[in-house]
């Protein structure tokens, strides 16, 4: 137990970096030790087992707990959250078209992909796949159906007793805890995944991941420094950058290291108080933002999904890419508030193109390999924009009130 405690006290980022380095060295110098690759297989399979349940209960609980009769500017805040998340997904899609990336996936050449012929086929698959038996959807990892039924049940549970909502919340918390335990094993999983990659493809794979990271981080920087300031300016009609930079400094930097939007809620609450915002409003909008304001997650889902489609030779037209932006934004709203939560939603987006769970979970594994950078930047964008949009909505109300005097 002391050894486990000392292990968990070390920063997860440092442990993952260590696992990545050790895996690369073992892959380069001991490529015959194939048993090491089993660590990556076990890690991916554990994620594969828990991901559908996590998405189902997290989304259902978030909808069941939404406040009744919430007044004030919550409508504006939610609209900004949704616009920001969808806009981020759209930026990611455009960046992926401008700078297409490919991934190193096993078994791709043996898989015959039936690429969708157009938006009509995609919509048909989307609708028919969404209404399958919810239990079958969870067991078969049909994430579109899982998300659909989570929304339906969450809306139905909205009028349930507080005791029932508490049970649903406790199940969601239990699954989040289980995911945290699995993610604590990420260094060993990354070691195995990197070993397999290096032993089979060499270090060339990291050059491909380097381009992928640049597309991801570049999209997030564009959203943080260009798109979000434009949204804030539209609301306040003032120079947005003092507010944008303060949110990035006081909230984003902390979130970069904690890699958890949920863990950063107290930091954001304190920042809202420093900005002189209404506590009755931000006490609701900040926790809500940690659940549904997921611009960084939408970028991750979109970029990795399109990189997978590009690797498999699937041609994606504009309308299908637009649908992916909507689906990524919707899926991002259900991303878990723990490190790596958005990666678990990649299979849902991949299913839009008929990409199977086995391939999709390999992509999740790649996501964890680059997660040292990707997830930190993603969480910094997500969490800092919670405060940014909360402040923008209230400043907009103040501006309109002064104008009407």
Coordinates of C-alpha atoms in Angstrom, one line a residue, residues 194-352:
X194 CA 4.6 2.7 -27.4
X195 CA 6.6 -0.6 -27.3
X196 CA 4.3 -2.1 -29.9
X197 CA 4.5 0.9 -32.1
X198 CA 8.3 1.3 -32.0
X199 CA 9.1 -2.4 -32.3
X200 CA 6.9 -2.7 -35.4
X201 CA 7.2 0.7 -37.1
X202 CA 10.2 2.4 -35.5
X203 CA 10.4 6.0 -34.4
X204 CA 8.8 7.2 -37.6
X205 CA 5.5 6.9 -35.8
X206 CA 6.4 9.8 -33.5
X207 CA 6.9 12.1 -36.5
X208 CA 3.3 11.3 -37.5
X209 CA 2.1 11.9 -34.0
X210 CA 4.0 15.2 -34.0
X211 CA 1.9 16.5 -36.9
X212 CA -1.2 15.3 -35.1
X213 CA -0.2 17.2 -32.0
X214 CA 0.5 20.3 -33.9
X215 CA -3.0 20.2 -35.6
X216 CA -4.6 19.6 -32.2
X217 CA -2.8 22.3 -30.2
X218 CA -2.9 24.7 -33.1
X219 CA -6.7 24.4 -33.3
X220 CA -7.0 24.9 -29.6
X221 CA -4.8 28.0 -29.7
X222 CA -6.8 29.4 -32.6
X223 CA -10.0 28.9 -30.5
X224 CA -8.5 30.4 -27.4
X225 CA -6.9 33.4 -29.0
X226 CA -9.1 34.1 -32.0
X227 CA -12.5 32.5 -31.9
X228 CA -13.3 33.0 -28.2
X229 CA -12.2 36.7 -28.2
X230 CA -14.5 37.3 -31.1
X231 CA -17.4 35.7 -29.2
X232 CA -16.6 37.9 -26.1
X233 CA -16.3 41.0 -28.2
X234 CA -19.8 40.3 -29.8
X235 CA -21.2 40.2 -26.2
X236 CA -19.3 43.1 -24.6
X237 CA -18.3 45.4 -27.5
X238 CA -15.0 45.9 -25.7
X239 CA -11.4 44.7 -26.1
X240 CA -11.8 41.1 -25.1
X241 CA -8.1 40.2 -24.6
X242 CA -7.7 41.5 -21.0
X243 CA -10.5 39.1 -19.9
X244 CA -9.3 36.3 -22.2
X245 CA -5.7 36.5 -20.9
X246 CA -6.8 36.7 -17.3
X247 CA -8.9 33.6 -17.7
X248 CA -6.1 31.7 -19.4
X249 CA -3.6 32.8 -16.7
X250 CA -5.7 32.2 -13.6
X251 CA -7.8 29.2 -14.7
X252 CA -6.1 27.8 -17.8
X253 CA -2.6 27.3 -16.2
X254 CA -4.1 25.4 -13.2
X255 CA -6.3 23.3 -15.4
X256 CA -3.3 22.5 -17.7
X257 CA -1.6 20.7 -14.8
X258 CA -4.7 19.2 -13.1
X259 CA -6.1 18.0 -16.4
X260 CA -9.6 17.9 -14.9
X261 CA -12.4 20.4 -15.5
X262 CA -14.2 19.1 -12.5
X263 CA -11.1 19.5 -10.3
X264 CA -10.7 23.1 -11.5
X265 CA -14.3 24.2 -10.5
X266 CA -13.1 25.8 -7.1
X267 CA -10.4 27.7 -9.0
X268 CA -13.0 29.1 -11.4
X269 CA -15.4 30.0 -8.6
X270 CA -12.7 32.1 -7.0
X271 CA -11.8 33.7 -10.3
X272 CA -15.5 34.6 -10.9
X273 CA -15.5 36.2 -7.4
X274 CA -12.4 38.2 -8.3
X275 CA -14.1 39.4 -11.5
X276 CA -17.1 40.7 -9.4
X277 CA -19.6 38.4 -11.0
X278 CA -23.0 37.4 -9.5
X279 CA -22.5 34.4 -7.3
X280 CA -26.1 33.2 -7.8
X281 CA -25.3 32.9 -11.5
X282 CA -21.7 31.6 -11.6
X283 CA -22.4 29.0 -8.9
X284 CA -24.7 27.3 -11.4
X285 CA -22.9 28.1 -14.7
X286 CA -19.4 27.0 -13.6
X287 CA -20.3 23.5 -12.6
X288 CA -22.5 23.3 -15.7
X289 CA -19.6 24.4 -17.9
X290 CA -17.4 21.7 -16.4
X291 CA -20.0 19.2 -18.0
X292 CA -21.1 20.7 -21.3
X293 CA -18.6 23.4 -22.2
X294 CA -16.0 21.2 -23.9
X295 CA -14.4 23.0 -26.8
X296 CA -11.1 21.2 -26.4
X297 CA -12.8 17.9 -26.2
X298 CA -14.7 18.7 -29.5
X299 CA -11.4 19.5 -31.1
X300 CA -9.8 16.2 -29.9
X301 CA -12.8 14.1 -31.1
X302 CA -13.0 15.8 -34.5
X303 CA -9.2 15.7 -35.3
X304 CA -8.6 12.1 -34.2
X305 CA -11.8 10.9 -35.9
X306 CA -10.8 12.5 -39.2
X307 CA -7.3 11.3 -38.9
X308 CA -8.7 7.7 -38.5
X309 CA -10.9 8.2 -41.5
X310 CA -8.0 9.5 -43.5
X311 CA -5.9 6.5 -42.5
X312 CA -8.6 4.1 -43.6
X313 CA -9.0 5.9 -46.9
X314 CA -12.6 7.1 -46.2
X315 CA -13.5 10.1 -48.2
X316 CA -15.3 12.7 -46.1
X317 CA -17.5 15.3 -47.9
X318 CA -18.4 18.8 -46.5
X319 CA -21.9 17.9 -45.3
X320 CA -20.6 14.8 -43.5
X321 CA -17.8 16.9 -41.9
X322 CA -20.4 19.4 -40.8
X323 CA -22.4 16.5 -39.2
X324 CA -19.2 15.4 -37.5
X325 CA -18.9 18.9 -36.0
X326 CA -22.4 18.6 -34.6
X327 CA -21.8 15.1 -33.3
X328 CA -18.4 16.0 -31.8
X329 CA -19.9 19.0 -30.0
X330 CA -22.8 16.9 -28.7
X331 CA -20.5 14.1 -27.6
X332 CA -18.1 16.6 -26.0
X333 CA -20.9 17.8 -23.7
X334 CA -20.8 14.3 -22.2
X335 CA -17.1 14.2 -21.7
X336 CA -16.0 13.1 -18.3
X337 CA -14.5 15.7 -16.0
X338 CA -11.4 13.6 -15.5
X339 CA -8.1 13.4 -17.4
X340 CA -8.6 11.7 -20.8
X341 CA -12.4 11.9 -20.7
X342 CA -12.8 13.1 -24.2
X343 CA -10.8 10.2 -25.7
X344 CA -13.5 7.8 -24.5
X345 CA -15.9 9.5 -26.9
X346 CA -13.8 9.0 -30.0
X347 CA -15.5 5.6 -30.7
X348 CA -18.9 7.3 -30.9
X349 CA -17.7 9.7 -33.5
X350 CA -15.8 7.0 -35.4
X351 CA -19.1 5.0 -35.6
X352 CA -20.4 7.8 -37.8

